[in-house]
mmCIF file of C-alpha atoms in Angstrom:
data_model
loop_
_atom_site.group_PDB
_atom_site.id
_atom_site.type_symbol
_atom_site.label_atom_id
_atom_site.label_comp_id
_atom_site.label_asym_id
_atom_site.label_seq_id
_atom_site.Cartn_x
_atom_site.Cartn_y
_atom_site.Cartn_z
ATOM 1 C CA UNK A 1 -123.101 -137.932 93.894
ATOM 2 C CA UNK A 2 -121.242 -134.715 94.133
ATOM 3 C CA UNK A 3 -123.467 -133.036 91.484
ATOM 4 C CA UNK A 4 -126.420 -134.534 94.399
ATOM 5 C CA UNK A 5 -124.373 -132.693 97.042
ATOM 6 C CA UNK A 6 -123.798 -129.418 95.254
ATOM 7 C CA UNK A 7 -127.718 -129.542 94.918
ATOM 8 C CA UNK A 8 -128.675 -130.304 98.001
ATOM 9 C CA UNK A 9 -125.740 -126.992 99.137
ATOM 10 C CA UNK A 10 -127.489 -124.748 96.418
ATOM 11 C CA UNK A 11 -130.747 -125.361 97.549
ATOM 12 C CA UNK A 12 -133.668 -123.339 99.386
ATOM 13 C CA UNK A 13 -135.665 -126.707 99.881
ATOM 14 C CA UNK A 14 -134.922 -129.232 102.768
ATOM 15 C CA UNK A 15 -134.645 -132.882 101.437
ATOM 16 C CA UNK A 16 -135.754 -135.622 103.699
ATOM 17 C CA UNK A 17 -133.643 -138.785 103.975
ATOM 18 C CA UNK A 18 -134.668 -141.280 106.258
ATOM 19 C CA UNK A 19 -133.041 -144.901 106.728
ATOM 20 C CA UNK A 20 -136.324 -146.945 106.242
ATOM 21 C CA UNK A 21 -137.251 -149.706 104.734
ATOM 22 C CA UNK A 22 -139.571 -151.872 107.585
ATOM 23 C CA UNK A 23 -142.638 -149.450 105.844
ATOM 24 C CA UNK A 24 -141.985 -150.491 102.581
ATOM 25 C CA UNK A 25 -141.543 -154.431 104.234
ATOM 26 C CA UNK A 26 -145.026 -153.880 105.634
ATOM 27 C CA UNK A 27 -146.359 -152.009 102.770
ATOM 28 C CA UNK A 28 -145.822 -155.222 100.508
ATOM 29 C CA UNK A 29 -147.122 -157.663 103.209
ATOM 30 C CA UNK A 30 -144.182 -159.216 104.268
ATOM 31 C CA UNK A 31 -142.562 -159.614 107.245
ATOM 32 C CA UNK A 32 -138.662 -158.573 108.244
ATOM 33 C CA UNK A 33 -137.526 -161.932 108.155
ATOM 34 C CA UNK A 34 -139.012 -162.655 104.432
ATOM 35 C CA UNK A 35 -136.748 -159.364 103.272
ATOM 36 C CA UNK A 36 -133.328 -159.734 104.954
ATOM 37 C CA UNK A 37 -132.992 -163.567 103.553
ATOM 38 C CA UNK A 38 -134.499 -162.736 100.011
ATOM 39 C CA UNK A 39 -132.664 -159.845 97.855
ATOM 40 C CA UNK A 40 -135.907 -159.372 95.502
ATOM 41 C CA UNK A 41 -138.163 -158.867 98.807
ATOM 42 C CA UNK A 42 -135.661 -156.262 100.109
ATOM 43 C CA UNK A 43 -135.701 -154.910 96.572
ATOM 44 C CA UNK A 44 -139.393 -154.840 96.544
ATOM 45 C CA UNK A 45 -139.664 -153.082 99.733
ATOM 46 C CA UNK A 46 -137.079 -150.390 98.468
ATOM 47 C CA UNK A 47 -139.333 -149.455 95.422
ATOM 48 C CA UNK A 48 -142.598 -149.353 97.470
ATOM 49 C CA UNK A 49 -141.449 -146.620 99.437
ATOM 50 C CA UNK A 50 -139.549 -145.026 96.568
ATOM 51 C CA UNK A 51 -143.039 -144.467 94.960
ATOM 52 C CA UNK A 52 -144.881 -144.034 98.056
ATOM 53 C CA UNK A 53 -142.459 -141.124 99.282
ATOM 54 C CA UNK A 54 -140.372 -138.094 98.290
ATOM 55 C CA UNK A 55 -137.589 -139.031 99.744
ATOM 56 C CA UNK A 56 -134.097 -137.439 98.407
ATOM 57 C CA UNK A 57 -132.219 -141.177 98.193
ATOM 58 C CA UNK A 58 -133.402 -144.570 98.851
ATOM 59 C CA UNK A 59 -131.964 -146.471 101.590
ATOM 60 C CA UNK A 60 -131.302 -150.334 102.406
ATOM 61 C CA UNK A 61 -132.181 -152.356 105.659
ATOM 62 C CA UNK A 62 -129.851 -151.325 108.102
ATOM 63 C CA UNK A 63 -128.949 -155.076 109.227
ATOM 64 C CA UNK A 64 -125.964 -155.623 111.263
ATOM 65 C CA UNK A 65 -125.802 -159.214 111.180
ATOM 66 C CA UNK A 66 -124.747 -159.839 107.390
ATOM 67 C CA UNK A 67 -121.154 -159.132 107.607
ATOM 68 C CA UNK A 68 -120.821 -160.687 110.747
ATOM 69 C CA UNK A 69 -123.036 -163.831 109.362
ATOM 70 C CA UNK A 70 -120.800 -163.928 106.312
ATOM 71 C CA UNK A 71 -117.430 -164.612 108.664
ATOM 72 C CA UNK A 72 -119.063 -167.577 110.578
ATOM 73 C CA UNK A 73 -121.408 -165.753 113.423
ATOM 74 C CA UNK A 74 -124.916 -167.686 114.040
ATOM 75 C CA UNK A 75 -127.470 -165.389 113.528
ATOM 76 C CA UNK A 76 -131.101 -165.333 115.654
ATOM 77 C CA UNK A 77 -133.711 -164.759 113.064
ATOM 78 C CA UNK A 78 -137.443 -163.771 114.205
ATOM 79 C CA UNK A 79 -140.016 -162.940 112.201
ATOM 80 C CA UNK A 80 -140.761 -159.380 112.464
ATOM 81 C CA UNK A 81 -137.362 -157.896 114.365
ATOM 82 C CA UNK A 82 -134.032 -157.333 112.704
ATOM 83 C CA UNK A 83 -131.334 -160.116 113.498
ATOM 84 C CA UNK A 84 -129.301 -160.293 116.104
ATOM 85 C CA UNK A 85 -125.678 -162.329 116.651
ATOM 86 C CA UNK A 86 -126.267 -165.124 118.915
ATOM 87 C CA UNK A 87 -122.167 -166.273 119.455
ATOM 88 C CA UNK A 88 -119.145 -164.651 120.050
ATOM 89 C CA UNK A 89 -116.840 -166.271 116.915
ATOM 90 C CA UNK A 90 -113.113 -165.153 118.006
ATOM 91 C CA UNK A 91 -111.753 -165.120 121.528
ATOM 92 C CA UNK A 92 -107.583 -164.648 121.318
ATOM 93 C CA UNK A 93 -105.010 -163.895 118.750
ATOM 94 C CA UNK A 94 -104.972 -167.488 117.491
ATOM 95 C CA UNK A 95 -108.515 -167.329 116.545
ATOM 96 C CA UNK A 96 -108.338 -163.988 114.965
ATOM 97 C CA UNK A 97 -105.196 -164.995 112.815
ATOM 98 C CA UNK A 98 -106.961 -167.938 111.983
ATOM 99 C CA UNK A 99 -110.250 -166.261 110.320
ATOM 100 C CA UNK A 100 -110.139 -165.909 106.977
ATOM 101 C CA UNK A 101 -111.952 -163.185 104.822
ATOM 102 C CA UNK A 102 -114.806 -164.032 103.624
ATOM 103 C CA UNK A 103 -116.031 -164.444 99.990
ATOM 104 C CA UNK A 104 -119.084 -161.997 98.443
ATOM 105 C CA UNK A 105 -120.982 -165.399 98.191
ATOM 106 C CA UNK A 106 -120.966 -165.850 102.044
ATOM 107 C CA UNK A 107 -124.033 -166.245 103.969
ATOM 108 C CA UNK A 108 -127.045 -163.306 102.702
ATOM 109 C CA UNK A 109 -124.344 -161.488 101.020
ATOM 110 C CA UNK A 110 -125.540 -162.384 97.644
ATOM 111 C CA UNK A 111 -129.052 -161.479 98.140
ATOM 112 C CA UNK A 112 -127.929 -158.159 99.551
ATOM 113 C CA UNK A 113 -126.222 -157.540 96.667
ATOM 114 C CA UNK A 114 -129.154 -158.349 94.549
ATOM 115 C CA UNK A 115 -131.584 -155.948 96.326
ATOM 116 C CA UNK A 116 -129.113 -153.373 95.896
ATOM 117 C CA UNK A 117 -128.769 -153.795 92.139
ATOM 118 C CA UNK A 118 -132.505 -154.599 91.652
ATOM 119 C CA UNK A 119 -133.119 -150.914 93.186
ATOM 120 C CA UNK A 120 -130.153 -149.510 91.410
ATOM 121 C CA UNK A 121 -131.498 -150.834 87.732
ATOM 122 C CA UNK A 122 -135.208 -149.383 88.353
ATOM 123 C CA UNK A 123 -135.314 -146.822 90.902
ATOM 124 C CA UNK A 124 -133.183 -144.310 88.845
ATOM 125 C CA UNK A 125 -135.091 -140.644 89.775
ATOM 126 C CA UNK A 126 -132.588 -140.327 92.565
ATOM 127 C CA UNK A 127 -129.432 -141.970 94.260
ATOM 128 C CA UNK A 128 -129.518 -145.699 95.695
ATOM 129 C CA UNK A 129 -127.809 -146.001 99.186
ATOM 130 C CA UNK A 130 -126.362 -149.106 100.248
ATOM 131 C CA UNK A 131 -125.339 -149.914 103.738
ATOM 132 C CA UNK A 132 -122.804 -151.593 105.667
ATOM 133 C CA UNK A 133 -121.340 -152.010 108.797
ATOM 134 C CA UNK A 134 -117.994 -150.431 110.039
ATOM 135 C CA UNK A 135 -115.397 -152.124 110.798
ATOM 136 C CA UNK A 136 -114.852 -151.181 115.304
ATOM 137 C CA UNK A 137 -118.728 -152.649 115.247
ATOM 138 C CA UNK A 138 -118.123 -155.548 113.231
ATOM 139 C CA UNK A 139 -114.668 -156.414 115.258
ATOM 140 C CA UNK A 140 -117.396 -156.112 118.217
ATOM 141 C CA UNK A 141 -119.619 -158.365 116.741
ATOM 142 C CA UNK A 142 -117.178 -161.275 116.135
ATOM 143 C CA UNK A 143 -115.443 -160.400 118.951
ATOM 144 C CA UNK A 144 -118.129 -159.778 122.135
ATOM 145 C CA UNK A 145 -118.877 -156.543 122.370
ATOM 146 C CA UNK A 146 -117.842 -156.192 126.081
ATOM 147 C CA UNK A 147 -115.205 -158.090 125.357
ATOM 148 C CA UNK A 148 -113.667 -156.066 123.104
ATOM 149 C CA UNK A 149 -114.337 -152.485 125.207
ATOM 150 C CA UNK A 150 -111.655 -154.128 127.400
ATOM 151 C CA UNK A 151 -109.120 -155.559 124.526
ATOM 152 C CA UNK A 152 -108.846 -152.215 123.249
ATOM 153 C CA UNK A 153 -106.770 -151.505 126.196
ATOM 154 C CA UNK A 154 -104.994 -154.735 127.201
ATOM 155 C CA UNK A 155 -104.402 -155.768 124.146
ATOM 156 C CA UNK A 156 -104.410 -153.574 121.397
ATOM 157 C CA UNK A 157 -102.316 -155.173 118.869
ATOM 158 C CA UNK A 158 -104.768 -158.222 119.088
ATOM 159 C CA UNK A 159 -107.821 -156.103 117.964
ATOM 160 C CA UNK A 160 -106.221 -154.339 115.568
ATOM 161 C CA UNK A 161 -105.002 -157.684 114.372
ATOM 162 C CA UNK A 162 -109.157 -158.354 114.034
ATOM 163 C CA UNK A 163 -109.696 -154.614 112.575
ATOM 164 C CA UNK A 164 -107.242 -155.282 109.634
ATOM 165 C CA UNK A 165 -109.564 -158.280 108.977
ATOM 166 C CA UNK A 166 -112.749 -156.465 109.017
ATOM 167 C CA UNK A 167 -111.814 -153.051 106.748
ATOM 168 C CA UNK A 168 -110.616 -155.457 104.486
ATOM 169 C CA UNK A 169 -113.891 -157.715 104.086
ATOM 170 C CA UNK A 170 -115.901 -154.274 104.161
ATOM 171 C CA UNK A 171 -113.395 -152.818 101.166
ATOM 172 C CA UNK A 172 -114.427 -155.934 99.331
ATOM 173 C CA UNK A 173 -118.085 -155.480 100.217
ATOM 174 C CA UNK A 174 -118.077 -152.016 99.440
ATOM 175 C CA UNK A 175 -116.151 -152.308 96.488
ATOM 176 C CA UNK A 176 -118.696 -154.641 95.117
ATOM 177 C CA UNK A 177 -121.643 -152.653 95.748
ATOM 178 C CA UNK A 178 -119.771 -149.552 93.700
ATOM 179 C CA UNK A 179 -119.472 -152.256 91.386
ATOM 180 C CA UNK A 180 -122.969 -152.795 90.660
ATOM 181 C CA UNK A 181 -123.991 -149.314 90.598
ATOM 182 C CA UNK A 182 -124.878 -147.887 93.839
ATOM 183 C CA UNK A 183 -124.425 -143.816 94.578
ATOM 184 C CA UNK A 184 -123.317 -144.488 97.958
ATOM 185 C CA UNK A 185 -122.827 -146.377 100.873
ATOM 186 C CA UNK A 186 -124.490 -145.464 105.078
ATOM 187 C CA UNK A 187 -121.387 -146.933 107.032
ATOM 188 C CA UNK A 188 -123.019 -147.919 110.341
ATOM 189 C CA UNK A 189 -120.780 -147.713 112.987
ATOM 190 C CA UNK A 190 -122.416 -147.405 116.176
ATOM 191 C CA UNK A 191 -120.374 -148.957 118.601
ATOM 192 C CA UNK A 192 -117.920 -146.275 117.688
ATOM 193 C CA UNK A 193 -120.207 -143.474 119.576
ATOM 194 C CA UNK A 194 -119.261 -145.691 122.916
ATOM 195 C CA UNK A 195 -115.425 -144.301 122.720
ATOM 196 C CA UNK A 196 -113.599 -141.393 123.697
ATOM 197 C CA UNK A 197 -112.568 -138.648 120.516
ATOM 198 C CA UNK A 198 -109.051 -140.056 120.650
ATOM 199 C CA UNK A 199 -109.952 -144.118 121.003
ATOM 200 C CA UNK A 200 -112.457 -143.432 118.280
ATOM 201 C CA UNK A 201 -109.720 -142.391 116.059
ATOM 202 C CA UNK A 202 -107.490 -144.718 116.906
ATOM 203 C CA UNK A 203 -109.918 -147.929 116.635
ATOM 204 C CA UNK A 204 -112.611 -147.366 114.304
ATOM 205 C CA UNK A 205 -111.943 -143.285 111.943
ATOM 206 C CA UNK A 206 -108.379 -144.762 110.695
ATOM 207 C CA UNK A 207 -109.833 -147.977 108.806
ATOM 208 C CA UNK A 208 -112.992 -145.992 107.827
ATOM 209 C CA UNK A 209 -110.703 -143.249 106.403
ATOM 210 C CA UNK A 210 -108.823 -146.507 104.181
ATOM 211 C CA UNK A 211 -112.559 -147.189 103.030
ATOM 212 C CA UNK A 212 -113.235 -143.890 102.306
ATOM 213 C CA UNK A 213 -109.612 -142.908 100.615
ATOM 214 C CA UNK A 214 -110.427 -146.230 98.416
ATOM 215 C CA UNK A 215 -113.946 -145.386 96.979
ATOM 216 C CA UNK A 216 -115.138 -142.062 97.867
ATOM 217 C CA UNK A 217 -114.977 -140.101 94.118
ATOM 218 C CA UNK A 218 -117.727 -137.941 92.511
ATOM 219 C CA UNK A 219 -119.955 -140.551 91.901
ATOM 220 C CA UNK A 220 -119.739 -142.581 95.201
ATOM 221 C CA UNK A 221 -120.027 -141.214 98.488
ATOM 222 C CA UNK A 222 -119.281 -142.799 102.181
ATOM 223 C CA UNK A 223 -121.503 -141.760 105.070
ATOM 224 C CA UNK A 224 -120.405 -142.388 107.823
ATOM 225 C CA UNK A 225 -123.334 -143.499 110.579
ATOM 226 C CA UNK A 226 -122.811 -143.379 114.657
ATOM 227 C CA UNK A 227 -125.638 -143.020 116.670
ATOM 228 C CA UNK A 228 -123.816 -143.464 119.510
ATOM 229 C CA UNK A 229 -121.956 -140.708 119.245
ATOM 230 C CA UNK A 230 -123.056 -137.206 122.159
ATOM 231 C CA UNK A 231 -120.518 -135.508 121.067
ATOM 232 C CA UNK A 232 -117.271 -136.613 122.261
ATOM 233 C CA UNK A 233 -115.928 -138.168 119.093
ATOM 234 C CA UNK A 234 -117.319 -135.951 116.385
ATOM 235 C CA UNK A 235 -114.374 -135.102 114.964
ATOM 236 C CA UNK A 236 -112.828 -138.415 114.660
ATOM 237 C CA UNK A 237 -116.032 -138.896 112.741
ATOM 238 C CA UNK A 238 -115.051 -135.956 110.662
ATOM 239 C CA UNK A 239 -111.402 -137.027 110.024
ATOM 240 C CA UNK A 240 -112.890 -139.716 108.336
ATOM 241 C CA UNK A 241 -113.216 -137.974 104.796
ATOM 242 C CA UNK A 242 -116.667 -139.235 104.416
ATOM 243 C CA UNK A 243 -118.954 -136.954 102.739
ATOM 244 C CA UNK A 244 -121.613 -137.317 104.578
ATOM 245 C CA UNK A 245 -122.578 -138.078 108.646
ATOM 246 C CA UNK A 246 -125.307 -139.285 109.958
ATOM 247 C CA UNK A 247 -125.897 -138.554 113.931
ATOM 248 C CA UNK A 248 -128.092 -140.021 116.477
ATOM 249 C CA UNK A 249 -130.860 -138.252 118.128
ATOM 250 C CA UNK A 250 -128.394 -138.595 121.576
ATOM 251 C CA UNK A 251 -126.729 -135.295 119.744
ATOM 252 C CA UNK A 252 -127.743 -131.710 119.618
ATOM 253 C CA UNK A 253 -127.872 -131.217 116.052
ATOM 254 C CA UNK A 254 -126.586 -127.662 116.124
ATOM 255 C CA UNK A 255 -123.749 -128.506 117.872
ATOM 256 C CA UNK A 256 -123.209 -130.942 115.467
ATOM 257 C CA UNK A 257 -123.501 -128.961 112.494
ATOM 258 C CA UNK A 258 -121.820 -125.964 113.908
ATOM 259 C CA UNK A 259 -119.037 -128.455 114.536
ATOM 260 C CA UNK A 260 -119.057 -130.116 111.112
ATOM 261 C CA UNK A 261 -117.281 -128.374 107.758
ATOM 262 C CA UNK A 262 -119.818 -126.778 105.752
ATOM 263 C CA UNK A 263 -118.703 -128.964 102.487
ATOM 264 C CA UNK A 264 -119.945 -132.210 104.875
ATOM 265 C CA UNK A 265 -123.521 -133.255 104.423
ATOM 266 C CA UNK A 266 -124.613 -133.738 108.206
ATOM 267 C CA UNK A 267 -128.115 -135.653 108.547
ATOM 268 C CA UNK A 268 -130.081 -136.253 111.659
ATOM 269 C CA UNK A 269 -131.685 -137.249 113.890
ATOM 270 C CA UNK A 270 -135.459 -137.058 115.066
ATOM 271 C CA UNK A 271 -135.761 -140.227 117.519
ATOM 272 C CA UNK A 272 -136.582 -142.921 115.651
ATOM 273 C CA UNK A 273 -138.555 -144.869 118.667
ATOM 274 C CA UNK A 274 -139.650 -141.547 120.970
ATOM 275 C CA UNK A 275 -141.201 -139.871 118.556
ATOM 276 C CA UNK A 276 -141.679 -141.643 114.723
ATOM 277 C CA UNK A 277 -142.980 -145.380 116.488
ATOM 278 C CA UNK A 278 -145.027 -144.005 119.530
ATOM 279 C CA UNK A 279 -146.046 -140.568 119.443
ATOM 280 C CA UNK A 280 -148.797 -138.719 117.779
ATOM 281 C CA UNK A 281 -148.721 -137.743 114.331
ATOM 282 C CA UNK A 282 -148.784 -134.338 115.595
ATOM 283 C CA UNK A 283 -146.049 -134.443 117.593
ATOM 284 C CA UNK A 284 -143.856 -136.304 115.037
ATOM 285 C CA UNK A 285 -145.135 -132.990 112.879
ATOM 286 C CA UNK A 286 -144.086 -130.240 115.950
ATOM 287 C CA UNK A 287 -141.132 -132.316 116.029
ATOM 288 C CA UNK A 288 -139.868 -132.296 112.670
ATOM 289 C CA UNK A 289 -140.953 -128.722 112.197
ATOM 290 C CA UNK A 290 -138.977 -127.490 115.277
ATOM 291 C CA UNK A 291 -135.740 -129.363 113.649
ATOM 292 C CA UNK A 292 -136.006 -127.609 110.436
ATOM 293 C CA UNK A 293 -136.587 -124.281 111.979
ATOM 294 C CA UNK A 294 -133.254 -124.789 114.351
ATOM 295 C CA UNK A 295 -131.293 -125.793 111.711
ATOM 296 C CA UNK A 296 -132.669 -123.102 109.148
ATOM 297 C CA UNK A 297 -129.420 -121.621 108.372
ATOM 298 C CA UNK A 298 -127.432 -124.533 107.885
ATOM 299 C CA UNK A 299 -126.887 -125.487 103.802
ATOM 300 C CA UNK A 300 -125.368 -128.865 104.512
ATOM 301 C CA UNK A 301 -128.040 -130.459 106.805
ATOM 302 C CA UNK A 302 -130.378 -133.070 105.337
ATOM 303 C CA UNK A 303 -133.036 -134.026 107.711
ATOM 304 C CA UNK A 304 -133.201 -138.059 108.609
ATOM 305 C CA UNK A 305 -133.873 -139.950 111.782
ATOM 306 C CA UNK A 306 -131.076 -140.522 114.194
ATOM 307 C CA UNK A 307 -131.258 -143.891 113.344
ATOM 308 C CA UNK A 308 -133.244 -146.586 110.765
ATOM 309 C CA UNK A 309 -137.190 -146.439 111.226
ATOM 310 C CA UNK A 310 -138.181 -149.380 112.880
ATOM 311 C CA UNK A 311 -140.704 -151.956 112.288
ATOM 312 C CA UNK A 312 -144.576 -151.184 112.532
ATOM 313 C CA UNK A 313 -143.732 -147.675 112.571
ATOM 314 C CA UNK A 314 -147.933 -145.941 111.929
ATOM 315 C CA UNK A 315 -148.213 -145.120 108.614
ATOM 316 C CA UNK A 316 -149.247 -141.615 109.632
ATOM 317 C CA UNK A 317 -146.347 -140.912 111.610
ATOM 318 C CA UNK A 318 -144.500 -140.945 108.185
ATOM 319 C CA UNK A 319 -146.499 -139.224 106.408
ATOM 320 C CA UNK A 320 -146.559 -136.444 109.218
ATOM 321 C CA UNK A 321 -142.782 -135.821 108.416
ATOM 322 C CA UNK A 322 -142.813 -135.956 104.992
ATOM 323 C CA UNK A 323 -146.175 -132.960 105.242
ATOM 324 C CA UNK A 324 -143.890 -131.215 107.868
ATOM 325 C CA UNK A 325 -140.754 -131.051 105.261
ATOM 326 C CA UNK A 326 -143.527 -129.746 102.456
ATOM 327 C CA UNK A 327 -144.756 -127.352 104.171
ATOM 328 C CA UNK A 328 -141.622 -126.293 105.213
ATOM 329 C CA UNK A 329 -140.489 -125.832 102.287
ATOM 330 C CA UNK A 330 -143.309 -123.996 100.816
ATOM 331 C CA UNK A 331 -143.675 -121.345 103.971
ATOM 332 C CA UNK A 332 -139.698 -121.282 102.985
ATOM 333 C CA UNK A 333 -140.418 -120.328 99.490
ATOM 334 C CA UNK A 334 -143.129 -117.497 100.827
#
């Protein structure tokens, strides 16, 4: 991963790296639920788009149910949407001390480890991302996400009580997928983007930072996800060490980057829904094209989505960005 990085700095070229894998779901004839509860669907999925696409790294379903799922939460599956959490699983202090960390060989955990060394073993042209979730959004997910907004401040030690919980299941998780071979890891942490600089930091960067001071070497890299972020807790995102972050299209991505340390990879953040699901393929072209012109002069900046692509995204949407990026590159080159 670091030699990836020092490419990607060295480079003329723009690599494209969106989250998606509902395209490749659709491009095998399946439907969402058939790939997040079976790991050689997922898998499957993965490789279609790996051969459909240049894309500079593969990426996993961004699903923030399976940690959550693996503790005890009842997940609402539907056919062709992502899950969601349908209960709240811990309430007080007695419930959180009571919840125990869960095993790798919880709930879909196993087959989420499976499509992630499936893809690992033959996609092997360029790095394998994982994903997880971090640990302030899982905390919210076990804990009510409301809920918890308002614990922060009444009762602090309580949460962190939960967060301690969390970091360590996600150490475990992580650890396991370093294990088995992937490059890297997208930390989604959303629900993070919803807190002032300084809460952010206090609730969500400092147990990301244990993740990242854990795994993070030259051939694994942590990056760190919030699309929730505008702007008011980018640098608790960068005080997390990770070598790469991901921003949401609710950024400007040159205040973002001109924020960042150049040695960070920062990717982002075309709207995912605006403009790759329901405009034209022109605009999603003008669009991309208008990114990669602002951001010109920036070495560290990978272009992506400001979030994962999501399902029944048009074909020719995609392939707009991917002909925008080309022919970037190639007017570049001129």
């Amino acid at each position: 991963m670091a030699k990836w990085i020092d490419q990607i700095m060295q480079s003329e070229n723009r690599i494209a790296v969106p989250i998606m894998t509902h395209p490749g779901i659709e491009e095998i004839g399946k439907r969402v639920i058939d790939a997040v509860t079976d790991g050689e669907t997922h898998y499957q999925a993965i490789k279609a788009l790996a051969d459909k696409y240049e894309t500079g790294a593969c990426t996993v379903i961004m699903d923030l149910t399976v940690e959550a799922e693996a503790f005890g939460c009842q997940i609402g599956f539907a056919e062709d949407e992502v899950p969601n959490v349908v209960n709240r699983l811990v309430y007080d202090s007695a419930s959180i001390e009571a919840l125990p960390i869960p095993e790798m060989t919880q709930g879909r955990l196993p087959e989420y480890l499976k499509a992630n060394k499936l893809a690992v073993e033959n996609i092997t042209d360029r790095p394998v991302l994982a994903g997880c979730i971090g640990p302030y959004s899982l905390a919210g997910r076990l804990y009510d996400m409301s809920e918890i907004m308002v614990a922060i401040y009444i009762e602090p030690d309580t949460i962190h009580v939960l967060l301690e919980k969390c970091t360590a299941f996600i150490l475990d998780y992580c650890r396991e997928l370093k294990r088995i071979g992937v490059q890297g890891v997208i930390m989604a942490e959303p629900a993070a983007g919803l807190l002032s600089n300084e809460d952010c930091q206090a609730f969500s960067t400092d147990y990301v930072r244990r993740i990242v001071d854990a795994l993070q070497d030259d051939g694994f890299s942590i990056v760190l996800h919030n699309c929730g972020n505008k702007g008011q807790c980018t640098q608790a995102m960068i005080a997390s060490g990770a070598a790469g972050l991901h921003f949401g299209n609710a950024i400007d991505m040159q205040e973002a980057l001109e924020e960042c340390p150049s040695d960070v990879l920062v990717m982002g953040n075309l709207d995912p829904v605006g403009i790759f699901k329901q405009a034209t393929p022109e605009a999603v072209y003008s669009a991309t094209t208008a990114l990669l012109r602002e951001t010109r002069k920036y070495k560290n900046f990978v272009i992506s989505l400001g979030c994962d692509i999501p399902p029944h995204t048009p074909d020719s949407n995609i392939q707009a960005f991917f002909e925008a990026v080309n022919r970037y590159n190639l007017s570049y080159k001129s």
